[in-house]
């Protein structure tokens, strides 16, 4: 049961990490984060005339209606692009969203690092610490991305709230599928991070379960026997070295030999009798 759960965590963390990496990569490289439509309301028939419509991402802005229809302009972070914007508030929105760009890029770097470390940890499961490191990188990647999303939303909301209300003009905006991909990537990366950390805990617990107790490697305190700690220390030599004999033991052996040897006179008497 434990091996099945570990295998399931390994597969799920890999799938979640790969999907999170794919979604944030697509989100960062596409330009459908924000879609804006701006125009005027005709008083004669209460119809709307679109003056400008665009969709923007982190790197470029593409116009789909208005005088710049069909034109895509790269988002200039240091110089102002030569484009015609209907209102100043729309231009300010495009400027303010640039402050959130570094966070998705950092998130993409973190999730790529986490995915590589996670796969190395799956190939070599004996290196338990790799699962923990990859989990931390997954979580940091998700946190970096959510900070970028919060900044992106707040900058747009601030400019929309400061926009002057004019009855003859209308302005509409909504978030595109690139933004949805980034938000989904956050959930997947956090899930992959939690599963990787939990997988590390399970592997560590299994290692501790099958690891011998440290007390088995310590010799016994008694030194009265030559065999103390012999089987606990495989590197010890066999047979064990002989101890030096004490003076009392040597004198005891000599007395035993003298008691076992017959006297010389008795030996000679026996020989003469036999003759």
Coordinates of C-alpha atoms in Angstrom, one line a residue:
X1 CA 0.0 0.0 0.0
X2 CA 2.8 2.4 0.8
X3 CA 4.6 1.7 -2.4
X4 CA 1.4 2.2 -4.4
X5 CA 0.8 5.6 -2.7
X6 CA 4.4 6.7 -3.3
X7 CA 4.1 5.7 -7.0
X8 CA 0.8 7.6 -7.3
X9 CA 2.4 10.7 -5.7
X10 CA 5.4 10.4 -8.1
X11 CA 3.1 10.2 -11.1
X12 CA 0.7 13.0 -10.0
X13 CA 3.5 15.4 -9.0
X14 CA 5.2 14.8 -12.4
X15 CA 1.9 15.4 -14.3
X16 CA 1.0 18.5 -12.3
X17 CA 4.5 19.9 -12.7
X18 CA 4.5 19.3 -16.5
X19 CA 1.1 20.8 -17.0
X20 CA 2.0 23.8 -14.8
X21 CA 5.2 24.4 -16.8
X22 CA 3.3 24.1 -20.1
X23 CA 0.5 26.4 -19.1
X24 CA 2.7 29.2 -17.7
X25 CA 5.0 28.9 -20.8
X26 CA 2.0 29.4 -23.1
X27 CA 0.6 32.2 -21.0
X28 CA 3.9 34.1 -21.0
X29 CA 4.5 33.7 -24.7
X30 CA 1.0 34.7 -26.0
X31 CA -0.8 38.0 -26.1
X32 CA -4.3 37.3 -24.9
X33 CA -4.0 38.5 -21.3
X34 CA -6.3 41.5 -21.7
X35 CA -8.9 42.4 -24.3
X36 CA -10.2 46.0 -24.5
X37 CA -12.9 47.6 -26.6
X38 CA -13.5 51.3 -26.8
X39 CA -15.9 53.4 -28.8
X40 CA -18.7 55.9 -28.8
X41 CA -22.5 55.7 -28.5
X42 CA -24.4 57.3 -31.4
X43 CA -27.4 59.3 -30.1
X44 CA -29.4 59.0 -33.3
X45 CA -30.1 55.2 -33.1
X46 CA -28.4 54.4 -29.8
X47 CA -25.9 52.2 -31.6
X48 CA -22.2 51.8 -30.7
X49 CA -19.4 52.5 -33.0
X50 CA -16.1 50.8 -32.1
X51 CA -13.2 53.1 -32.2
X52 CA -10.5 50.8 -31.0
X53 CA -10.3 47.1 -30.0
X54 CA -7.1 45.3 -29.0
X55 CA -5.7 42.3 -27.1
X56 CA -2.5 42.6 -25.3
X57 CA 0.0 40.3 -23.5
X58 CA 3.3 40.7 -21.7
X59 CA 5.3 41.4 -24.9
X60 CA 3.1 42.9 -27.5
X61 CA -0.3 44.6 -28.3
X62 CA -2.4 43.7 -31.3
X63 CA -5.2 45.9 -32.7
X64 CA -8.3 44.3 -34.2
X65 CA -10.4 47.4 -34.9
X66 CA -9.9 51.1 -35.4
X67 CA -7.2 53.0 -37.2
X68 CA -4.5 50.6 -36.2
X69 CA -6.5 47.5 -37.2
X70 CA -4.3 44.5 -38.0
X71 CA -1.2 45.9 -36.5
X72 CA 0.8 44.3 -33.7
X73 CA 3.3 46.4 -31.7
X74 CA 5.9 45.1 -29.3
X75 CA 5.5 46.4 -25.7
X76 CA 8.3 48.9 -25.2
X77 CA 9.5 48.9 -21.7
X78 CA 12.0 51.7 -22.1
X79 CA 10.6 53.8 -25.0
X80 CA 7.1 54.8 -26.0
X81 CA 5.6 52.9 -29.0
X82 CA 4.4 54.9 -32.0
X83 CA 0.7 53.9 -31.9
X84 CA -2.5 55.8 -31.8
X85 CA -4.5 55.2 -28.6
X86 CA -8.1 56.6 -28.4
X87 CA -7.9 57.8 -24.7
X88 CA -5.2 58.4 -22.3
X89 CA -6.6 55.9 -19.7
X90 CA -6.2 53.1 -22.2
X91 CA -2.6 54.0 -22.8
X92 CA -2.0 54.1 -19.0
X93 CA -3.5 50.6 -18.6
X94 CA -1.0 49.3 -21.2
X95 CA 1.8 51.0 -19.3
X96 CA 0.8 49.9 -15.8
X97 CA 0.5 46.2 -16.6
X98 CA 4.2 46.1 -17.5
X99 CA 5.0 46.3 -13.8
X100 CA 3.7 42.7 -13.4
X101 CA 5.8 41.2 -16.2
X102 CA 8.9 40.2 -14.1
X103 CA 6.9 37.9 -11.8
X104 CA 5.6 35.5 -14.4
X105 CA 9.1 35.3 -15.8
X106 CA 10.6 34.4 -12.4
X107 CA 7.8 31.9 -12.0
X108 CA 8.6 30.3 -15.3
X109 CA 12.3 30.0 -14.3
X110 CA 11.3 28.5 -10.9
X111 CA 8.9 25.9 -12.3
X112 CA 11.4 24.8 -14.9
X113 CA 14.1 24.3 -12.2
X114 CA 11.6 22.4 -10.0
X115 CA 10.5 20.2 -12.9
X116 CA 14.2 19.2 -13.7
X117 CA 15.0 18.5 -10.0
X118 CA 11.8 16.6 -9.5
X119 CA 12.6 14.3 -12.5
X120 CA 16.1 13.7 -11.2
X121 CA 14.6 12.8 -7.8
X122 CA 12.2 10.3 -9.5
X123 CA 15.1 8.7 -11.4
X124 CA 17.2 8.4 -8.2
X125 CA 14.7 8.0 -5.4
X126 CA 17.4 7.2 -2.9
X127 CA 18.2 10.9 -3.0
X128 CA 15.2 11.8 -0.9
X129 CA 16.1 15.5 -0.4
X130 CA 15.5 16.2 -4.2
X131 CA 11.8 15.7 -3.7
X132 CA 11.8 18.3 -0.9
X133 CA 13.8 20.8 -3.0
X134 CA 11.6 20.4 -6.0
X135 CA 8.5 20.9 -3.9
X136 CA 9.9 24.2 -2.5
X137 CA 10.7 25.5 -6.0
X138 CA 7.1 24.5 -7.2
X139 CA 5.6 26.5 -4.3
X140 CA 7.9 29.5 -4.9
X141 CA 7.0 29.5 -8.5
X142 CA 3.3 29.5 -7.7
X143 CA 3.7 32.3 -5.2
X144 CA 5.7 34.4 -7.6
X145 CA 3.0 34.0 -10.3
X146 CA 0.1 34.9 -8.0
X147 CA 2.0 38.1 -7.0
X148 CA 2.2 39.0 -10.7
X149 CA -1.4 38.3 -11.2
X150 CA -2.5 40.4 -8.3
X151 CA -0.3 43.3 -9.5
X152 CA -1.7 42.9 -13.0
X153 CA -5.4 43.0 -11.8
X154 CA -4.8 45.9 -9.4
X155 CA -3.1 48.1 -11.9
X156 CA -6.0 47.6 -14.4
X157 CA -8.6 48.2 -11.7
X158 CA -6.9 51.4 -10.6
X159 CA -6.9 52.9 -14.1
X160 CA -10.5 51.8 -14.7
X161 CA -11.7 53.4 -11.5
X162 CA -10.0 56.7 -12.4
X163 CA -11.5 56.7 -15.9
X164 CA -13.9 59.7 -16.5
X165 CA -17.5 58.7 -16.9
X166 CA -18.9 60.1 -20.2
X167 CA -22.4 59.1 -21.4
X168 CA -21.4 59.1 -25.1
X169 CA -18.4 56.8 -24.7
X170 CA -18.2 53.2 -23.6
X171 CA -15.3 51.1 -22.5
X172 CA -15.3 47.4 -22.0
X173 CA -12.5 45.0 -21.0
X174 CA -12.1 41.4 -19.9
X175 CA -9.3 38.9 -19.3
X176 CA -8.3 36.5 -22.1
X177 CA -7.4 32.8 -22.2
X178 CA -3.7 33.6 -21.6
X179 CA -4.6 35.0 -18.2
X180 CA -6.8 31.9 -17.5
X181 CA -3.8 29.7 -18.4
X182 CA -1.6 31.6 -15.9
X183 CA -4.2 31.3 -13.1
X184 CA -4.6 27.5 -13.8
X185 CA -0.9 27.1 -13.8
X186 CA -0.8 28.6 -10.3
X187 CA -3.1 25.9 -9.0
X188 CA -1.2 23.1 -10.7
X189 CA 2.2 24.2 -9.4
X190 CA 1.0 24.6 -5.9
X191 CA -0.5 21.1 -6.1
X192 CA 2.8 19.7 -7.5
X193 CA 4.7 21.4 -4.7
X194 CA 2.5 20.0 -1.9
X195 CA 2.7 16.5 -3.4
X196 CA 6.4 16.6 -3.8
X197 CA 6.9 17.7 -0.1
X198 CA 4.5 14.9 1.0
X199 CA 6.4 12.4 -1.1
X200 CA 9.6 13.5 0.6
X201 CA 8.0 12.9 4.0
X202 CA 6.9 9.4 3.0
X203 CA 10.3 8.4 1.6
X204 CA 12.0 9.8 4.7
X205 CA 9.7 7.8 6.9
X206 CA 10.4 4.6 5.0
X207 CA 14.1 5.1 5.3
X208 CA 13.8 5.6 9.0
X209 CA 11.7 2.5 9.3
X210 CA 14.2 0.2 7.6
X211 CA 17.3 1.8 9.1
X212 CA 18.8 -0.3 12.0
X213 CA 18.8 1.3 15.4
X214 CA 22.1 3.1 16.3
X215 CA 22.3 1.1 19.5
X216 CA 23.1 -2.0 17.5
X217 CA 26.4 -0.5 16.4
X218 CA 27.6 0.3 19.9
X219 CA 29.8 -2.4 21.7
X220 CA 28.7 -3.7 25.1
X221 CA 30.1 -2.0 28.1
X222 CA 31.4 -5.3 29.6
X223 CA 34.8 -6.4 28.5
X224 CA 34.9 -9.7 30.3
X225 CA 34.3 -11.7 27.1
X226 CA 36.5 -11.7 24.0
X227 CA 33.3 -12.0 21.9
X228 CA 31.6 -8.8 23.1
X229 CA 30.6 -6.8 20.1
X230 CA 32.0 -9.3 17.7
X231 CA 28.8 -9.7 15.7
X232 CA 27.9 -6.1 16.1
X233 CA 31.2 -5.0 14.3
X234 CA 31.7 -7.0 11.1
X235 CA 35.0 -5.3 10.5
X236 CA 36.5 -6.9 13.6
X237 CA 39.1 -9.7 13.0
X238 CA 38.4 -13.4 13.6
X239 CA 39.5 -15.2 15.6
X240 CA 39.7 -12.7 18.4
X241 CA 43.1 -11.9 19.8
X242 CA 44.2 -13.9 22.9
X243 CA 44.5 -12.0 26.1
X244 CA 47.7 -12.1 28.2
X245 CA 47.7 -14.5 31.1
X246 CA 47.9 -13.1 34.6
X247 CA 50.4 -14.3 37.2
X248 CA 47.6 -16.0 39.3
X249 CA 46.5 -18.1 36.3
X250 CA 50.1 -19.2 35.5
X251 CA 50.7 -20.3 39.1
X252 CA 47.4 -22.2 39.1
X253 CA 48.4 -24.2 36.0
X254 CA 51.8 -25.1 37.5
X255 CA 50.2 -26.4 40.7
X256 CA 47.8 -28.6 38.6
X257 CA 50.7 -30.1 36.6
X258 CA 52.6 -30.9 39.8
X259 CA 49.6 -32.7 41.3
X260 CA 49.2 -34.7 38.2
X261 CA 52.9 -35.8 38.0
X262 CA 53.9 -38.9 40.3
X263 CA 56.9 -38.6 42.6
X264 CA 60.3 -39.8 41.3
X265 CA 60.9 -42.2 44.2
X266 CA 57.7 -44.1 43.6
X267 CA 58.6 -44.4 39.9
X268 CA 62.0 -46.0 40.7
X269 CA 60.5 -48.4 43.3
X270 CA 58.0 -49.6 40.8
X271 CA 60.8 -50.3 38.3
X272 CA 63.0 -52.4 40.9
X273 CA 59.9 -54.4 41.9
X274 CA 59.1 -55.3 38.3
X275 CA 62.7 -56.6 37.9

